[in-house]
Short mmCIF file of C-alpha atoms in Angstrom, two decimals:
data_model
loop_
_atom_site.label_atom_id
_atom_site.label_comp_id
_atom_site.label_asym_id
_atom_site.label_seq_id
_atom_site.Cartn_x
_atom_site.Cartn_y
_atom_site.Cartn_z
CA MET A 1484 127.96 66.83 117.62
CA PRO A 1485 131.75 66.99 119.29
CA LEU A 1486 134.00 69.88 118.55
CA PRO A 1487 137.60 68.98 117.07
CA ALA A 1488 139.70 67.32 120.30
CA GLU A 1489 141.40 70.39 120.01
CA PHE A 1490 139.06 72.60 120.67
CA SER A 1491 137.55 70.36 123.88
CA ASP A 1492 138.34 73.96 126.05
CA LEU A 1493 135.15 75.29 124.66
CA GLU A 1494 132.63 72.07 125.02
CA PRO A 1495 131.38 73.86 128.31
CA TYR A 1496 129.89 75.95 125.46
CA ALA A 1497 129.08 74.01 123.32
CA ASP A 1498 124.90 74.49 123.44
CA TRP A 1499 125.93 77.27 121.50
CA ALA A 1500 126.69 75.87 118.51
CA LEU A 1501 123.41 76.46 116.68
CA PRO A 1502 123.11 76.44 113.02
CA THR A 1503 120.57 79.35 112.50
CA GLU A 1504 120.38 82.47 113.63
CA PRO A 1505 116.88 82.50 114.76
CA GLU A 1506 118.07 79.88 117.06
CA ARG A 1507 121.55 81.99 117.73
CA TYR A 1508 119.48 85.02 118.36
CA ALA A 1509 117.19 82.97 121.01
CA LYS A 1510 119.47 81.96 122.66
CA ARG A 1511 121.06 85.66 123.26
CA LEU A 1512 117.79 86.55 124.74
CA ALA A 1513 117.45 83.97 126.96
CA SER A 1514 121.21 84.70 128.29
CA SER A 1515 122.90 86.55 131.04
CA MET A 1516 125.61 88.93 130.89
CA ASP A 1517 127.44 86.82 132.81
CA GLU A 1518 126.87 83.79 130.68
CA MET A 1519 127.12 85.68 127.21
CA GLN A 1520 130.60 86.75 128.80
CA ALA A 1521 131.95 83.56 129.90
CA PHE A 1522 131.55 82.37 126.27
CA TYR A 1523 132.66 85.01 124.83
CA ASP A 1524 135.97 85.19 126.65
CA ALA A 1525 136.62 81.85 126.02
CA ALA A 1526 135.68 81.58 122.33
CA PHE A 1527 137.28 84.90 121.06
CA SER A 1528 140.48 84.09 122.36
CA ARG A 1529 140.21 81.30 119.85
CA LEU A 1530 138.19 82.35 117.38
CA GLU A 1531 141.82 82.47 114.81
CA ASP A 1532 142.43 79.25 115.79
CA ALA A 1533 139.08 78.23 114.89
CA ILE A 1534 139.12 79.85 111.44
CA ALA A 1535 142.70 78.21 110.43
CA HIS A 1536 141.25 74.88 111.75
CA ILE A 1537 137.67 75.39 109.53
CA ASP A 1538 139.89 76.66 106.55
CA ARG A 1539 141.84 73.58 106.41
CA HIS A 1540 138.96 71.63 104.83
CA PRO A 1541 136.97 72.49 101.18
CA TRP A 1542 134.36 75.15 102.93
CA ASP A 1543 131.88 72.76 100.81
CA ASP A 1544 132.49 69.85 102.15
CA LEU A 1545 132.99 69.95 106.34
CA PRO A 1546 133.36 67.33 108.86
CA GLU A 1547 130.81 66.99 111.22
CA ASP A 1548 132.80 68.63 114.13
CA ALA A 1549 134.41 71.39 111.98
CA ARG A 1550 130.67 72.49 111.23
CA THR A 1551 129.98 72.20 114.54
CA LEU A 1552 133.18 74.62 115.70
CA MET A 1553 131.82 77.12 112.77
CA HIS A 1554 128.13 77.53 114.38
CA LEU A 1555 130.38 78.02 117.56
CA MET A 1556 132.10 81.01 116.09
CA GLN A 1557 128.78 81.74 114.60
CA GLY A 1558 127.45 82.25 118.18
CA LEU A 1559 130.40 84.24 118.80
CA VAL A 1560 129.13 87.01 116.52
CA MET A 1561 126.04 87.06 117.71
CA VAL A 1562 126.40 87.85 121.31
CA SER A 1563 129.70 90.29 120.01
CA PHE A 1564 126.76 92.82 120.43
CA PRO A 1565 125.61 92.79 123.76
CA VAL A 1566 129.09 91.60 125.13
CA GLU A 1567 131.37 94.58 123.61
CA VAL A 1568 128.50 97.56 123.29
CA TRP A 1569 125.58 97.13 124.88
CA LYS A 1570 126.39 95.56 127.48
CA GLN A 1571 122.40 93.67 127.45
CA ALA A 1572 121.45 91.32 125.41
CA ARG A 1573 118.81 93.04 124.07
CA VAL A 1574 118.99 95.46 120.81
CA PRO A 1575 118.69 99.42 123.41
CA ASP A 1576 116.14 101.48 122.30
CA SER A 1577 114.26 98.33 120.13
CA GLY A 1578 111.32 97.72 121.83
CA ALA A 1579 108.75 95.69 120.72
CA ALA A 1580 110.07 96.04 117.08
CA TYR A 1581 111.79 92.82 115.56
CA LEU A 1582 113.15 91.57 112.76
CA ASP A 1583 112.50 88.23 111.52
CA LEU A 1584 115.77 86.07 109.53
CA ILE A 1585 113.58 84.29 106.75
CA VAL A 1586 116.20 82.99 104.28
CA GLU A 1587 119.86 82.53 105.50
CA PRO A 1588 122.62 80.44 103.91
CA VAL A 1589 123.15 77.53 106.49
CA VAL A 1590 126.88 75.97 107.16
CA MET B 1484 131.21 124.87 106.70
CA PRO B 1485 130.45 122.18 104.80
CA HIS B 1486 132.98 118.88 104.19
CA PHE B 1487 132.01 117.99 100.79
CA PRO B 1488 131.30 121.00 97.92
CA LYS B 1489 127.04 121.46 96.99
CA PRO B 1490 125.57 122.43 93.96
CA ALA B 1491 126.45 125.91 92.62
CA ALA B 1492 122.68 126.79 93.72
CA GLY B 1493 123.99 126.83 97.33
CA SER B 1494 121.99 123.57 98.09
CA TRP B 1495 121.48 120.30 96.69
CA THR B 1496 117.60 120.82 97.51
CA GLU B 1497 117.89 124.24 95.79
CA HIS B 1498 119.51 122.51 92.54
CA TYR B 1499 116.24 120.84 92.47
CA PRO B 1500 113.59 124.30 91.99
CA GLU B 1501 110.55 122.22 92.17
CA LEU B 1502 111.18 120.94 95.71
CA GLY B 1503 111.17 124.30 97.19
CA THR B 1504 112.73 124.42 101.03
CA ALA B 1505 109.47 125.03 102.14
CA PRO B 1506 108.50 123.10 105.62
CA VAL B 1507 106.76 119.46 104.56
CA ASN B 1508 103.41 118.32 105.67
CA TYR B 1509 103.27 114.75 106.81
CA SER B 1510 99.36 114.30 106.66
CA ASP B 1511 100.24 112.33 103.01
CA SER B 1512 101.36 109.18 105.79
CA ILE B 1513 98.48 109.45 108.05
CA ASP B 1514 95.11 110.30 106.21
CA PRO B 1515 93.58 107.14 105.26
CA GLU B 1516 91.94 108.49 101.83
CA HIS B 1517 95.45 109.97 100.75
CA TYR B 1518 96.67 106.19 101.53
CA GLU B 1519 93.44 104.81 99.46
CA ALA B 1520 94.39 107.11 96.64
CA GLU B 1521 97.82 105.83 96.71
CA ARG B 1522 97.02 102.51 96.22
CA GLU B 1523 95.24 103.03 92.79
CA ALA B 1524 97.46 105.70 91.86
CA ILE B 1525 101.13 104.16 92.80
CA PHE B 1526 100.77 100.75 93.67
CA LYS B 1527 98.30 99.47 91.09
CA ARG B 1528 100.32 101.63 87.90
CA THR B 1529 103.95 101.38 89.07
CA TRP B 1530 106.77 98.45 88.32
CA LEU B 1531 107.43 96.88 91.55
CA ASN B 1532 110.30 94.45 92.41
CA VAL B 1533 109.16 91.35 93.44
CA GLY B 1534 112.51 89.65 93.80
CA ARG B 1535 115.86 88.04 91.97
CA VAL B 1536 115.90 85.72 89.14
CA GLU B 1537 117.72 83.28 91.62
CA SER B 1538 114.72 82.59 93.49
CA VAL B 1539 113.56 81.05 90.40
CA PRO B 1540 116.43 79.52 89.16
CA LYS B 1541 115.15 76.42 87.06
CA VAL B 1542 111.81 75.42 85.59
CA GLY B 1543 108.90 75.11 87.34
CA SER B 1544 109.99 77.29 90.17
CA TYR B 1545 107.91 79.79 91.58
CA PHE B 1546 106.99 82.09 94.46
CA THR B 1547 103.86 83.81 95.36
CA LYS B 1548 104.26 87.41 96.66
CA GLU B 1549 101.52 89.20 98.42
CA LEU B 1550 100.49 92.84 96.96
CA ALA B 1551 98.66 94.44 99.81
CA ALA B 1552 98.30 97.36 98.61
CA ALA B 1553 97.14 96.26 95.28
CA GLU B 1554 94.72 93.98 96.76
CA THR B 1555 96.20 90.61 95.18
CA SER B 1556 98.74 88.04 95.34
CA LEU B 1557 101.02 87.21 92.77
CA ILE B 1558 102.64 83.83 91.47
CA ILE B 1559 105.77 84.66 89.75
CA VAL B 1560 107.32 81.38 87.95
CA ARG B 1561 109.65 80.09 85.55
CA GLY B 1562 108.52 78.03 82.82
CA LYS B 1563 109.67 75.61 80.49
CA ASP B 1564 110.95 77.96 77.61
CA LYS B 1565 112.90 79.21 80.58
CA GLN B 1566 110.81 82.76 80.63
CA ILE B 1567 109.94 84.31 84.04
CA ARG B 1568 105.51 85.32 84.27
CA ALA B 1569 103.72 86.78 86.60
CA PHE B 1570 99.60 85.90 87.00
CA HIS B 1571 97.09 86.51 89.87
CA ASN B 1572 96.86 84.08 92.38
CA VAL B 1573 93.83 83.36 91.47
CA CYS B 1574 91.44 80.35 90.38
CA ARG B 1575 89.36 80.92 87.26
CA HIS B 1576 86.77 78.55 88.67
CA ARG B 1577 85.33 80.11 91.99
CA GLY B 1578 88.21 82.56 92.99
CA ASN B 1579 89.82 80.76 95.78
CA LYS B 1580 93.80 81.93 96.08
CA LEU B 1581 95.36 78.72 94.09
CA VAL B 1582 98.48 78.76 95.63
CA TRP B 1583 99.11 78.77 99.63
CA ASN B 1584 99.58 76.17 101.98
CA ASP B 1585 98.31 76.60 105.79
CA PHE B 1586 97.91 80.05 105.88
CA PRO B 1587 96.23 81.48 102.63
CA GLY B 1588 97.98 85.15 103.99
CA GLU B 1589 101.28 84.25 103.76
CA GLU B 1590 104.09 84.29 101.00
CA VAL B 1591 105.17 80.58 100.07
CA LYS B 1592 107.63 79.44 97.49
CA GLY B 1593 108.79 75.93 95.71
CA THR B 1594 109.15 73.88 92.38
CA CYS B 1595 106.20 72.23 90.41
CA ARG B 1596 104.95 71.25 87.29
CA GLN B 1597 101.11 72.48 87.45
CA PHE B 1598 99.27 74.50 89.94
CA THR B 1599 96.23 72.62 91.01
CA CYS B 1600 93.49 74.33 93.06
CA LYS B 1601 93.29 73.03 96.68
CA TYR B 1602 89.27 73.12 96.39
CA HIS B 1603 88.42 71.58 93.14
CA ALA B 1604 91.56 70.23 91.65
CA TRP B 1605 91.52 72.49 88.80
CA ARG B 1606 94.79 72.95 86.76
CA TYR B 1607 97.19 75.41 85.29
CA ASP B 1608 100.16 75.14 83.23
CA LEU B 1609 103.52 77.09 84.04
CA ALA B 1610 102.33 79.31 81.40
CA GLY B 1611 99.75 80.01 83.10
CA GLU B 1612 97.02 77.75 80.78
CA LEU B 1613 94.28 76.10 82.15
CA THR B 1614 94.87 72.25 81.51
CA PHE B 1615 92.04 70.22 83.54
CA ILE B 1616 88.67 70.79 85.07
CA GLN B 1617 87.40 68.32 87.51
CA GLN B 1618 84.20 66.76 85.59
CA GLU B 1619 84.24 69.26 82.81
CA GLU B 1620 81.21 67.70 81.64
CA GLU B 1621 79.10 68.88 84.09
CA PHE B 1622 80.08 72.76 82.93
CA PHE B 1623 78.10 74.26 80.30
CA ASN B 1624 80.28 74.27 77.14
CA VAL B 1625 83.65 75.82 78.72
CA ASP B 1626 86.35 76.58 76.51
CA LYS B 1627 89.37 75.51 79.01
CA SER B 1628 91.29 78.51 76.67
CA ASP B 1629 89.37 80.72 77.94
CA TYR B 1630 90.15 80.76 81.74
CA GLY B 1631 93.84 80.51 82.16
CA LEU B 1632 95.51 82.50 84.83
CA LYS B 1633 94.83 86.36 84.70
CA SER B 1634 98.69 87.76 83.52
CA VAL B 1635 100.29 90.23 84.86
CA ARG B 1636 102.92 92.45 83.38
CA CYS B 1637 106.53 91.01 84.01
CA GLU B 1638 110.10 91.99 83.19
CA VAL B 1639 113.80 91.87 84.27
CA TRP B 1640 116.49 94.67 85.00
CA GLU B 1641 119.87 93.27 85.79
CA GLY B 1642 118.20 90.41 87.38
CA PHE B 1643 115.84 92.53 89.43
CA ILE B 1644 111.90 90.62 88.46
CA PHE B 1645 110.03 93.70 88.40
CA VAL B 1646 105.65 93.09 87.70
CA ASN B 1647 103.18 95.63 86.75
CA LEU B 1648 98.62 95.72 87.05
CA ASP B 1649 98.77 98.22 84.55
CA PRO B 1650 98.93 97.11 80.91
CA ASP B 1651 99.49 100.13 79.68
CA ALA B 1652 101.98 100.88 81.62
CA ALA B 1653 105.71 102.41 79.81
CA PRO B 1654 108.11 99.89 79.57
CA LEU B 1655 110.37 98.81 82.68
CA ALA B 1656 113.32 99.78 81.13
CA GLU B 1657 112.07 103.34 80.06
CA TYR B 1658 110.45 103.78 83.98
CA LEU B 1659 113.67 103.20 85.77
CA GLY B 1660 115.18 105.96 83.63
CA GLU B 1661 119.12 106.97 82.81
CA MET B 1662 120.60 106.78 87.18
CA ALA B 1663 119.58 102.83 86.54
CA LYS B 1664 121.21 102.03 83.17
CA GLY B 1665 123.84 103.67 84.97
CA LEU B 1666 123.86 100.55 87.34
CA GLU B 1667 123.82 98.09 84.28
CA GLY B 1668 126.54 95.87 84.39
CA TYR B 1669 127.13 95.92 88.26
CA PRO B 1670 128.11 92.12 88.90
CA PHE B 1671 124.85 91.32 90.79
CA HIS B 1672 125.05 88.16 89.49
CA GLU B 1673 127.66 86.94 91.34
CA MET B 1674 126.49 87.84 94.58
CA THR B 1675 124.00 84.90 95.45
CA GLU B 1676 124.65 84.11 99.00
CA VAL B 1677 121.50 85.56 100.63
CA TYR B 1678 120.22 86.46 104.55
CA SER B 1679 116.50 88.19 104.14
CA TYR B 1680 115.16 89.85 107.09
CA ARG B 1681 111.17 90.54 107.29
CA ALA B 1682 109.30 92.38 110.22
CA GLU B 1683 105.76 93.89 110.36
CA VAL B 1684 106.52 97.61 111.40
CA GLY B 1685 103.67 99.77 112.60
CA SER B 1686 104.01 102.88 109.99
CA ASN B 1687 103.36 104.14 106.72
CA TRP B 1688 105.45 103.04 104.15
CA LYS B 1689 107.04 106.13 103.55
CA LEU B 1690 108.36 106.36 106.66
CA PHE B 1691 110.66 103.90 106.65
CA ILE B 1692 111.98 105.14 103.29
CA ASP B 1693 112.69 108.45 105.12
CA ALA B 1694 114.63 106.68 107.38
CA PHE B 1695 116.56 104.86 105.11
CA ALA B 1696 117.10 107.70 102.65
CA GLU B 1697 119.05 109.40 104.74
CA PHE B 1698 122.31 109.04 107.25
CA TYR B 1699 121.59 112.59 109.08
CA HIS B 1700 120.40 110.66 111.98
CA ALA B 1701 123.32 107.93 111.93
CA PRO B 1702 125.74 109.68 114.59
CA VAL B 1703 123.12 110.49 116.69
CA LEU B 1704 120.04 107.90 116.82
CA HIS B 1705 122.55 104.51 116.04
CA GLN B 1706 125.57 106.54 118.60
CA LYS B 1707 125.87 104.03 120.99
CA GLN B 1708 126.92 100.95 118.37
CA ALA B 1709 130.63 103.33 117.85
CA VAL B 1710 133.11 102.74 120.30
CA LYS B 1711 133.15 106.26 122.46
CA ASP B 1712 135.52 108.34 120.67
CA GLU B 1713 134.36 107.40 117.54
CA ALA B 1714 130.92 108.13 118.22
CA ASP B 1715 131.94 111.60 119.91
CA LYS B 1716 133.35 112.23 116.52
CA LEU B 1717 131.18 111.09 113.92
CA PHE B 1718 128.97 113.35 116.62
CA SER B 1719 130.81 116.30 116.24
CA TYR B 1720 131.17 115.71 112.41
CA GLY B 1721 127.28 115.30 112.02
CA TYR B 1722 126.77 113.89 108.50
CA GLU B 1723 126.97 114.90 105.21
CA ALA B 1724 126.86 113.27 101.91
CA LEU B 1725 129.19 112.89 98.98
CA HIS B 1726 126.11 113.01 96.29
CA TYR B 1727 122.53 113.58 95.68
CA LYS B 1728 120.60 113.12 92.45
CA LEU B 1729 117.51 112.68 91.56
CA ASP B 1730 116.00 111.42 88.05
CA GLY B 1731 112.00 110.94 87.66
CA PRO B 1732 110.11 109.69 90.87
CA HIS B 1733 114.04 108.22 91.81
CA SER B 1734 117.08 108.93 93.81
CA MET B 1735 119.91 108.53 95.01
CA ILE B 1736 122.63 108.95 97.42
CA SER B 1737 126.07 108.34 97.80
CA SER B 1738 128.16 107.95 101.01
CA TRP B 1739 131.92 107.70 102.20
CA GLY B 1740 132.88 104.60 104.37
CA GLY B 1741 135.27 105.50 106.79
CA MET B 1742 134.89 102.37 108.67
CA SER B 1743 135.82 99.85 105.58
CA PRO B 1744 138.61 98.98 106.63
CA PRO B 1745 138.75 102.06 109.47
CA LYS B 1746 142.36 104.89 109.18
CA ASP B 1747 142.51 103.40 112.97
CA PRO B 1748 141.76 99.86 114.47
CA SER B 1749 140.73 100.97 117.72
CA MET B 1750 137.61 102.95 116.23
CA VAL B 1751 135.93 99.58 115.85
CA LYS B 1752 135.09 96.60 117.57
CA PRO B 1753 137.35 93.75 118.60
CA ILE B 1754 135.58 91.02 116.90
CA GLU B 1755 135.20 93.53 113.69
CA ARG B 1756 139.39 93.08 113.89
CA VAL B 1757 139.44 89.88 113.66
CA LEU B 1758 136.97 88.98 111.64
CA ARG B 1759 137.57 92.04 108.90
CA SER B 1760 134.16 93.15 108.47
CA GLY B 1761 130.76 95.18 110.41
CA LEU B 1762 128.20 97.20 109.32
CA PHE B 1763 129.50 98.53 106.18
CA GLY B 1764 130.83 94.76 105.26
CA PRO B 1765 134.08 92.99 104.76
CA TRP B 1766 137.10 94.89 104.34
CA ASP B 1767 138.51 93.22 101.75
CA ARG B 1768 136.67 93.14 97.85
CA PRO B 1769 136.13 89.60 96.65
CA ASP B 1770 137.57 88.03 93.95
CA ILE B 1771 134.84 88.43 91.24
CA ASP B 1772 135.14 91.27 87.85
CA GLY B 1773 133.31 94.12 87.40
CA LEU B 1774 134.74 96.05 90.63
CA ASP B 1775 137.46 97.72 89.47
CA ASP B 1776 135.62 100.04 86.53
CA LEU B 1777 132.40 100.61 88.17
CA PRO B 1778 129.13 101.73 86.29
CA GLU B 1779 129.03 105.16 85.94
CA SER B 1780 125.49 105.76 88.51
CA LEU B 1781 128.25 104.24 91.02
CA ASN B 1782 129.87 106.87 92.56
CA PRO B 1783 129.02 110.03 91.03
CA ALA B 1784 131.37 112.53 92.95
CA ARG B 1785 133.97 109.77 92.06
CA HIS B 1786 135.58 109.98 95.74
CA LYS B 1787 138.41 108.36 97.21
CA ALA B 1788 136.87 108.22 100.33
CA TRP B 1789 133.46 106.37 99.00
CA GLY B 1790 131.58 104.11 100.59
CA SER B 1791 127.72 103.10 99.76
CA ASP B 1792 125.54 104.45 97.57
CA SER B 1793 121.59 104.49 97.87
CA PHE B 1794 119.22 104.53 95.26
CA VAL B 1795 115.81 104.68 96.02
CA LEU B 1796 113.45 103.30 92.96
CA PHE B 1797 109.67 104.38 93.05
CA PRO B 1798 107.82 103.46 94.90
CA ASN B 1799 108.83 101.32 97.46
CA PHE B 1800 112.46 99.63 96.09
CA MET B 1801 115.44 100.87 97.59
CA LEU B 1802 119.07 99.40 96.53
CA LEU B 1803 122.58 99.89 98.58
CA ILE B 1804 125.56 98.75 97.03
CA TRP B 1805 128.56 98.95 99.05
CA ALA B 1806 132.19 99.55 97.84
CA PRO B 1807 133.96 96.12 99.12
CA GLY B 1808 131.39 94.48 96.90
CA TRP B 1809 127.95 93.50 98.58
CA TYR B 1810 125.03 94.76 98.04
CA LEU B 1811 121.28 95.25 99.93
CA THR B 1812 117.92 95.60 99.52
CA TYR B 1813 114.97 96.95 101.12
CA HIS B 1814 110.94 96.46 99.99
CA TYR B 1815 108.25 98.42 102.01
CA TRP B 1816 104.97 96.67 101.28
CA PRO B 1817 102.29 98.75 102.61
CA THR B 1818 99.35 97.12 104.47
CA GLY B 1819 97.58 99.95 106.18
CA VAL B 1820 97.96 103.64 106.21
CA ASP B 1821 99.76 103.27 109.37
CA LYS B 1822 101.35 99.49 108.86
CA HIS B 1823 103.81 98.37 106.37
CA VAL B 1824 105.66 94.79 105.76
CA PHE B 1825 109.80 95.78 105.51
CA GLU B 1826 112.09 93.68 104.04
CA SER B 1827 115.92 93.72 103.74
CA SER B 1828 118.03 91.14 101.52
CA LEU B 1829 122.25 90.86 102.11
CA TYR B 1830 123.60 89.85 98.77
CA PHE B 1831 127.58 88.92 99.21
CA VAL B 1832 129.28 86.90 96.47
CA PRO B 1833 129.50 83.34 97.98
CA PRO B 1834 132.58 82.57 100.78
CA LYS B 1835 135.51 80.29 99.68
CA ASN B 1836 136.29 80.04 103.74
CA ALA B 1837 135.64 80.25 107.47
CA ARG B 1838 136.98 83.73 107.85
CA GLU B 1839 134.69 84.87 104.29
CA ARG B 1840 131.80 83.75 106.03
CA LEU B 1841 132.15 85.11 109.57
CA GLY B 1842 132.45 88.21 107.94
CA HIS B 1843 129.56 87.85 106.15
CA GLU B 1844 128.11 86.99 109.62
CA LEU B 1845 128.86 89.97 111.35
CA ALA B 1846 127.91 92.12 108.53
CA ALA B 1847 124.38 90.41 108.65
CA VAL B 1848 124.26 90.82 112.39
CA THR B 1849 125.44 93.96 112.77
CA PHE B 1850 122.85 94.98 110.19
CA LYS B 1851 120.40 93.43 112.72
CA GLU B 1852 120.97 95.37 115.49
CA TYR B 1853 120.95 98.58 113.15
CA ALA B 1854 117.48 98.34 111.36
CA LEU B 1855 115.79 97.15 114.64
CA GLN B 1856 116.12 101.02 116.20
CA ASP B 1857 115.22 102.41 113.03
CA ALA B 1858 112.09 100.39 113.01
CA ASN B 1859 111.00 100.83 116.65
CA THR B 1860 111.77 104.81 115.87
CA LEU B 1861 109.35 104.61 113.27
CA GLU B 1862 106.20 103.61 115.72
CA ALA B 1863 107.41 106.82 117.76
CA THR B 1864 107.23 108.77 115.18
CA GLN B 1865 103.57 107.39 113.17
CA THR B 1866 101.48 107.76 116.51
CA MET B 1867 102.77 111.40 116.80
CA LEU B 1868 101.95 112.03 113.29
CA LYS B 1869 98.39 111.05 113.95
CA GLY B 1870 97.77 113.44 116.55
CA ARG B 1871 97.86 116.24 114.26
CA ALA B 1872 99.70 118.45 117.03
CA VAL B 1873 102.41 119.38 114.40
CA THR B 1874 101.73 119.12 110.87
CA ASP B 1875 104.59 120.56 108.98
CA PHE B 1876 108.33 119.40 109.55
CA PRO B 1877 111.24 121.40 108.19
CA LEU B 1878 113.52 118.88 106.12
CA ASN B 1879 116.99 119.93 105.86
CA ASP B 1880 119.48 119.59 102.58
CA GLN B 1881 120.83 115.93 103.64
CA GLU B 1882 116.96 115.08 103.58
CA ILE B 1883 116.39 116.06 99.77
CA LEU B 1884 115.41 112.69 98.95
CA LEU B 1885 112.70 112.64 101.44
CA ARG B 1886 111.28 116.03 100.11
CA HIS B 1887 111.77 114.29 96.64
CA LEU B 1888 109.91 110.92 98.04
CA HIS B 1889 106.73 112.72 99.24
CA LYS B 1890 106.26 115.09 96.54
CA VAL B 1891 106.33 112.57 93.90
CA ALA B 1892 103.93 110.21 95.79
CA ARG B 1893 101.42 113.18 96.22
CA ASP B 1894 101.97 114.25 92.60
CA ARG B 1895 101.63 110.74 91.38
CA VAL B 1896 97.55 110.61 93.65
CA GLU B 1897 97.04 114.49 92.33
CA GLU B 1898 98.07 113.41 88.51
CA HIS B 1899 95.52 110.05 89.02
CA GLN B 1900 92.75 112.14 90.09
CA SER B 1901 92.74 114.39 87.91
CA LYS B 1902 92.75 112.28 85.05
CA GLU B 1903 90.03 109.97 86.62
CA HIS B 1904 87.79 112.96 86.93
CA GLN B 1905 88.67 114.09 83.34
CA ASP B 1906 87.54 110.54 82.40
CA ALA B 1907 84.57 110.92 84.46
CA ALA B 1908 83.74 114.30 82.91
CA ALA B 1909 84.00 113.22 79.33
CA ARG B 1910 82.25 109.81 80.11
#
């Protein structure tokens, strides 16, 4: 599903618009820092606009393009730790530890 | 020089003299015999939280719970009379596991009108009564009323479902005691947006409780998570709780919450500034009743900088209530002396808009980053304890809950074994 027209500048990053955390986390681990930095820079500058756009619709009845935009911003939240803090995709000092998200409120 | 006052005894630990202050022997976390004894003395005889009432919202809603330490699997189900019941997940015909999907060891959930065994199609209703035997005429005078599902004690406290395999156990409310009573009335029922995590961790179950029952480690292990100036400041302060309390086998730690909201926005990361959320949860409280006049067990020091309270409800259930109006649960389910299944769930008031939802998302993502570092550290601890090069460890005053947990677990084992010996002698 394409993004709302006024967010067409984010279309190159539309593959980050994933509905669930396991998908977003897997994409984070499979991405380079350059890829995440580029997505972060583009999406973070539009975060406030995206929130304003989504909030123009009833929360429990989002149009599909607004839902896609929401998933993209959830992707932004997922890459925020690697970009703002870790400078790497994996959590430092986490070794083979894992934590699977098994229940989540999918938008 | 302490930042916060301590009891007149001079320390939190000495305020409870039965704890002692000596180094603590950690063989209780590596000794297979002690683990076997814990299974008998603790996990087969204590109230265990297995979830929330929201997981079984309507008639026929059910879920299964694996209790490896108690050598059973349970079915929790809401019956036609709306009552929530628990049964051993075993068919009375030949002992097949009754409710499971593809893999017998995996937990399942759903809604049904009855349970049908996939082996020979014996059926049970939602109250556990046997209702159908395939080719009943081939059996020898079987009375169906003698073969209902084997039930397990099941009681609900503040929406939390507890089970107990001991038919003679004291009632749940009595077991939970005064401290838990002082949580009654908190609006748990409003916080129905759930994020649940699960992992298998290579450590004794008590070691992960240890990790989340003290925050002395936080400025060190999680140092890199804060912006540098903030991390340096936290490291130089160290950690002190506002208050500690022990109540029977249970305990709690009360903490400040400087990051929610931060005094200086430069303390936190850019995404936190926009979404007004982070590890401590959303900075803005949800618009519900029950957060202004908190129940008496919350913020026992009545400190204005209060941020969160962590309750260790013995043996393996932790409840964290955060000042901004959300809560978190931890469960540690032993599967061996050196491994356990760790579960954690974050509960928020359902969001009304995108900003709130993204704030929850950030809190959940941040929680996972921290928990991965904690979980990984435990495997390093378990392997080194196992070597027994060092057996006794000095616990400081901020680690009082750990001292208490290990003492309670050891005491329970000793009491149970001593009773078993007495019973054997009397026979």
